[in-house]
Each structure stands twice: as structure tokens, then as C-alpha cells.
PDB file of C-alpha atoms in Angstrom:
ATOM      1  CA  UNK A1273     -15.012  69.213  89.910  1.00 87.00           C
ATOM      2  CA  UNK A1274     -12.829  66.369  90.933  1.00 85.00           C
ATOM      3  CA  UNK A1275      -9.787  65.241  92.583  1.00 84.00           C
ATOM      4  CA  UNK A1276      -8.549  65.935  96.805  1.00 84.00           C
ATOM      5  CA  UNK A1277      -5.384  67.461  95.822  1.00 88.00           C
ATOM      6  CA  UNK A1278      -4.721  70.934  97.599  1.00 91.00           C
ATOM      7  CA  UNK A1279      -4.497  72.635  93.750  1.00 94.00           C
ATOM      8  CA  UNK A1280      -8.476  70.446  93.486  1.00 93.00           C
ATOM      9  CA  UNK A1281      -9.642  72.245  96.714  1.00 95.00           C
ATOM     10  CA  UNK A1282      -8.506  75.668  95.441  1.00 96.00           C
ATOM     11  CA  UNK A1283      -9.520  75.086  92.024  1.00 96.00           C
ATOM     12  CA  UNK A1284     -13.520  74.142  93.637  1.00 96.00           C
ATOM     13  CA  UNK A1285     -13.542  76.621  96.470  1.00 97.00           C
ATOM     14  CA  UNK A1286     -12.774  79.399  93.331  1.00 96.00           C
ATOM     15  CA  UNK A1287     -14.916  78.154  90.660  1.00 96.00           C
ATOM     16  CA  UNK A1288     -16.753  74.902  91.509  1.00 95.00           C
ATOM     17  CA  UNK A1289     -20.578  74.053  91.941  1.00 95.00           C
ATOM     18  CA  UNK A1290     -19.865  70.731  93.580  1.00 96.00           C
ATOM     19  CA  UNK A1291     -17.062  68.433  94.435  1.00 96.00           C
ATOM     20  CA  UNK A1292     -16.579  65.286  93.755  1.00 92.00           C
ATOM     21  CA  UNK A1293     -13.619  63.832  95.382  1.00 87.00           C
ATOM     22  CA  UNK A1294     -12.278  59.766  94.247  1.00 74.00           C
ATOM     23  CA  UNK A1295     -12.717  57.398  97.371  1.00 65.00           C
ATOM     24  CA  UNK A1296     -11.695  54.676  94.705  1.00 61.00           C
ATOM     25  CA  UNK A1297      -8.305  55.642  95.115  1.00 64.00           C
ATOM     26  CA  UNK A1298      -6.316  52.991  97.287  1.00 62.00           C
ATOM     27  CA  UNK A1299      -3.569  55.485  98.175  1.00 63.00           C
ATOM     28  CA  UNK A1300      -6.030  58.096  99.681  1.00 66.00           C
ATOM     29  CA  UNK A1301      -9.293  56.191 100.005  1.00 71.00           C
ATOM     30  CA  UNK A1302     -10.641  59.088 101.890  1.00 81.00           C
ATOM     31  CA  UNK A1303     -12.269  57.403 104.925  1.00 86.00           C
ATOM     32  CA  UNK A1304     -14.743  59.902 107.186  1.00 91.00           C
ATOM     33  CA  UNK A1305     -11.837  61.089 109.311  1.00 91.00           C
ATOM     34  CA  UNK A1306      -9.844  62.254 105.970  1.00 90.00           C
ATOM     35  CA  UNK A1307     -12.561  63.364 103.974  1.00 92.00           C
ATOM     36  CA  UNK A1308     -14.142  65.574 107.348  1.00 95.00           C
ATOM     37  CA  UNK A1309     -10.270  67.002 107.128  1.00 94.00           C
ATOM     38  CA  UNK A1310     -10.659  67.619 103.384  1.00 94.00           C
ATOM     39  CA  UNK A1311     -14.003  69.424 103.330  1.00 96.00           C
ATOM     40  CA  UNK A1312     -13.192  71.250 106.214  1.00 96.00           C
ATOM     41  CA  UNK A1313     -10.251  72.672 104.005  1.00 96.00           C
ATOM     42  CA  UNK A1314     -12.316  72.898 101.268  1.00 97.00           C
ATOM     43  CA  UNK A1315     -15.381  75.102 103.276  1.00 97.00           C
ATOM     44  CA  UNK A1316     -12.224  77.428 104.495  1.00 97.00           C
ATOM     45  CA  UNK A1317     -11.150  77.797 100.813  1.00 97.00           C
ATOM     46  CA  UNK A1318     -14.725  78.531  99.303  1.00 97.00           C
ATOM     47  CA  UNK A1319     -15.301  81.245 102.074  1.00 97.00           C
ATOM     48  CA  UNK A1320     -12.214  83.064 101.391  1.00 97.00           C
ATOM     49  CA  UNK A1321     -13.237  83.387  97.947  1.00 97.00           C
ATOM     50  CA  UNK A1322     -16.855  85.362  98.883  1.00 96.00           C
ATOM     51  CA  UNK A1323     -18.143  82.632  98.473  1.00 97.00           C
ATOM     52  CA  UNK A1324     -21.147  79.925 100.181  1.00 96.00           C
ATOM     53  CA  UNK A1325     -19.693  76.505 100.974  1.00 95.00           C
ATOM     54  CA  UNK A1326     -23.639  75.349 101.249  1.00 93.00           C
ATOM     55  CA  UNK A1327     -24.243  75.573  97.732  1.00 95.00           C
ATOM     56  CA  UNK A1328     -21.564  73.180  96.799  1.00 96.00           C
ATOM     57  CA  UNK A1329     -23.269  69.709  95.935  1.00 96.00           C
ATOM     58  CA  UNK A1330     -20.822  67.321  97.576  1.00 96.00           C
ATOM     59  CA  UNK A1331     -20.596  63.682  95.923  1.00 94.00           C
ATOM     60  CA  UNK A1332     -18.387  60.696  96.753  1.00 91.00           C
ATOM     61  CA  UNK A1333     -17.071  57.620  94.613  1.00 86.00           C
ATOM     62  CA  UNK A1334     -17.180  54.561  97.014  1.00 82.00           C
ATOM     63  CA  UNK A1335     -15.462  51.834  95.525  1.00 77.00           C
ATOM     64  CA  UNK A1336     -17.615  48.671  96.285  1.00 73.00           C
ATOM     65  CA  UNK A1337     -15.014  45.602  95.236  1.00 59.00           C
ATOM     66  CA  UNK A1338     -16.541  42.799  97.211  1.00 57.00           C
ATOM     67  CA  UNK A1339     -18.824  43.585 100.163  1.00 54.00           C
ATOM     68  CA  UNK A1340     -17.845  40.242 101.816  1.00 59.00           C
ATOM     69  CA  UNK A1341     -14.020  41.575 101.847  1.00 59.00           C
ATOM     70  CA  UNK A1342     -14.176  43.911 104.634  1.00 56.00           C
ATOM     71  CA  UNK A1343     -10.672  44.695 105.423  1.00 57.00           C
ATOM     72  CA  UNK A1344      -8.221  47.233 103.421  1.00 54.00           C
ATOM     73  CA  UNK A1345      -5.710  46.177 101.586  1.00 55.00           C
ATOM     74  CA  UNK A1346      -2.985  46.163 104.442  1.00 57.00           C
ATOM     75  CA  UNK A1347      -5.607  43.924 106.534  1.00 57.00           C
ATOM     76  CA  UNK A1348      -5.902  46.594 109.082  1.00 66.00           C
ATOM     77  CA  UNK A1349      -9.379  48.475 109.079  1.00 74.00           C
ATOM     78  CA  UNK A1350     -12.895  47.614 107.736  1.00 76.00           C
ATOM     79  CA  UNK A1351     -13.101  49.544 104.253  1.00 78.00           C
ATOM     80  CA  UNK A1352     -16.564  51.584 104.393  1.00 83.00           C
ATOM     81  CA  UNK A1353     -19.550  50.067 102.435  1.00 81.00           C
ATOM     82  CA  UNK A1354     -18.501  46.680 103.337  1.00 78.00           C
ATOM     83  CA  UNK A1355     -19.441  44.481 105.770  1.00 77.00           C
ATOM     84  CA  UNK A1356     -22.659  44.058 107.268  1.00 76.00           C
ATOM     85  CA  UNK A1357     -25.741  45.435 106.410  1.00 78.00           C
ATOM     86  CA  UNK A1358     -25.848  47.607 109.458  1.00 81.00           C
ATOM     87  CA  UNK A1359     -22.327  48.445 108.658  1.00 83.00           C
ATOM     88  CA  UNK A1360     -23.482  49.443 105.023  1.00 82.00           C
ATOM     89  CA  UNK A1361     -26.069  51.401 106.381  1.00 83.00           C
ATOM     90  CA  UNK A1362     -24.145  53.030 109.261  1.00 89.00           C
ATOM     91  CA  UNK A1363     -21.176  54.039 106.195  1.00 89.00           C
ATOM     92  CA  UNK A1364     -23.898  55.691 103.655  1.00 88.00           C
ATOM     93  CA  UNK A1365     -25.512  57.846 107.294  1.00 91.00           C
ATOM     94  CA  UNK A1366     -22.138  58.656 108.482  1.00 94.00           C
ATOM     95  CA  UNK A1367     -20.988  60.114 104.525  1.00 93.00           C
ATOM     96  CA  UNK A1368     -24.607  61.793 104.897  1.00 93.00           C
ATOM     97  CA  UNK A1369     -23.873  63.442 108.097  1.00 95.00           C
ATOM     98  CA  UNK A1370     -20.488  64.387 106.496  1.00 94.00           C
ATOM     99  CA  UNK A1371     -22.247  66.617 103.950  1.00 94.00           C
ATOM    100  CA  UNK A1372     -22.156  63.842 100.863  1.00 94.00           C
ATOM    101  CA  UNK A1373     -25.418  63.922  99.087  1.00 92.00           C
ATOM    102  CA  UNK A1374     -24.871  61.984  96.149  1.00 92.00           C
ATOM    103  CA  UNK A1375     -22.914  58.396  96.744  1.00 89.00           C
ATOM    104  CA  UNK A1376     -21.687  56.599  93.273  1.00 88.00           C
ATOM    105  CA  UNK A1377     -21.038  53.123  93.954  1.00 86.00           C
ATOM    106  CA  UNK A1378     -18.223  51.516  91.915  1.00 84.00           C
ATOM    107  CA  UNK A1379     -18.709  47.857  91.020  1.00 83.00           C
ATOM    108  CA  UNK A1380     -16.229  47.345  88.797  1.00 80.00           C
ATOM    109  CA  UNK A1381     -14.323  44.101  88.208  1.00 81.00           C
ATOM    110  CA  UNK A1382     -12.738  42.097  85.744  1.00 84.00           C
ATOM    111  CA  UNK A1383     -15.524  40.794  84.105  1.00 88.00           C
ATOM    112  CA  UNK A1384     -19.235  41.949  83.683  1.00 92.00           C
ATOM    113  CA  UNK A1385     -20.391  38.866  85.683  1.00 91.00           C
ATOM    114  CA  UNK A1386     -18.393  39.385  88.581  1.00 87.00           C
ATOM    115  CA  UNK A1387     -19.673  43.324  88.201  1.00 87.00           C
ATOM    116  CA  UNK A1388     -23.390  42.617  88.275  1.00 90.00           C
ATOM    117  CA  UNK A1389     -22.561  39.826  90.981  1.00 87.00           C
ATOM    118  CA  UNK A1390     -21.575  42.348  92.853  1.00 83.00           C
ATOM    119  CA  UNK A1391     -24.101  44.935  91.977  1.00 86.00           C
ATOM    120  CA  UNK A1392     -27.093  41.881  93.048  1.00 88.00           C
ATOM    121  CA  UNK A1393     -24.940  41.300  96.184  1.00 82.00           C
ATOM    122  CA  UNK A1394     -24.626  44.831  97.246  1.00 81.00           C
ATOM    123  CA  UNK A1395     -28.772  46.001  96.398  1.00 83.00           C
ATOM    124  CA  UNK A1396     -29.841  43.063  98.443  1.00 80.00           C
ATOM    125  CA  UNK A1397     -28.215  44.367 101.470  1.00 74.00           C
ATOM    126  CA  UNK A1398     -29.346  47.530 100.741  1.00 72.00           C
ATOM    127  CA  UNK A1399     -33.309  45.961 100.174  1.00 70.00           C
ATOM    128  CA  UNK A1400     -32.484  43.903 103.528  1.00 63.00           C
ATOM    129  CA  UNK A1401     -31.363  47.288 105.305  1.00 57.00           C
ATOM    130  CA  UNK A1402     -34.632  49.043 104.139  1.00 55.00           C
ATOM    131  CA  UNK A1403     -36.607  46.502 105.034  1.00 53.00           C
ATOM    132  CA  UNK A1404     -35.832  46.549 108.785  1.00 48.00           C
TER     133      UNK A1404
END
């Protein structure tokens, strides 16, 4: 199930095999901070139903616009999966260590080029990341 709204929590925690909340969303991008608040909530929730917050499968969009743009949109903080390799890396461990176990990387643009550009950009820092 989808969406971070309290009414998405509740609706999971009551009938939900997974959660997939929208990072992609520029109003609540969900950084680790937010989303460690959010599943926190959301392990609460699931328990006071009789239910096991371990077997909830817990995925994450992360909107990937342009790896070499590594500030938000206000110019303040590094958006995750930007930035440097070890940056890259150090985002996908820290979403691990947050309980995410399925990352869906969002390379939408305007165009298809600029998409795959992106998509090429982004696996070669992965392969580079791998590689060391």
C-alpha cells in the first residue's frame, strides 16, 4: 500500500503486506530522519492491530532527477541518491539500515533521452561503487 498520510499508516498497519511510501514527492520527500519518524508510527500502528511489523516488506520511491544536482530545491541540503558515489552508496545503506528492502529509482524526465541519460549516469556510479 502507498502513500505517508496518517489515514496511509492506519490503512497498512490494519490491512497491508508492505508499504510503499512516495519519496518523489517534493513537499514531503521523506529524508531518513522523516521516514525513521514515519515507520516508527507505522510499527506502533501494525502492533496495535495484533499484528507483526516484521512481515511488512518496506519499499521506497527515490526520485533520481540528476545525480550531479545535489541540493534540494530550496538549495539547502544534499537530496539522497545524489552526489558522490560514496554518497550514493552511503544513501541506499542508510535506507537499508532503515528497514527499506526494495529501492525504485525514478528517472524520469522530459524526454526519453534525458531519462536513459540519467539511468547510464546513475548505473555507472553504482558499477564504480561496486567496484571499489
Amino acid at each position: 500500500m502507498g502513500g505517508h498520510s496518517p489515514a496511509a499508516l492506519r490503512r497498512v498497519a490494519r490491512h497491508g503486506d508492505g508499504w510503499h511510501p512516495v519519496g518523489a514527492n517534493p513537499a514531503v520527500p521523506l529524508r531518513p530522519a522523516e521516514l525513521r519518524a514515519s515507520l516508527d508510527e507505522l510499527y506502533r500502528l501494525t502492533e496495535k492491530e495484533g499484528r507483526d511489523p516484521r512481515a511488512l516488506t518496506i519499499s521506497y520511491k527515490a526520485p533520481v532527477y540528476d545525480v550531479t544536482q545535489t541540493l534540494d530545491a530550496a538549495g539547502a541540503e544534499r537530496r539522497p541518491f545524489s552526489g558522490r558515489q560514496a554518497q550514493i552508496a552511503d544513501d541506499v545503506a542508510t535506507y537499508a539500515r532503515l528497514g527499506v528492502s526494495e529501492l525504485i529509482f525514478d528517472f524520469r524526465s522530459d524526454n526519453l533521452s534525458a531519462s536513459l541519460e540519467r539511468m547510464e549516469r546513475f548505473a555507472g556510479l553504482i558499477r564504480d561503487t561496486a567496484s571499489v
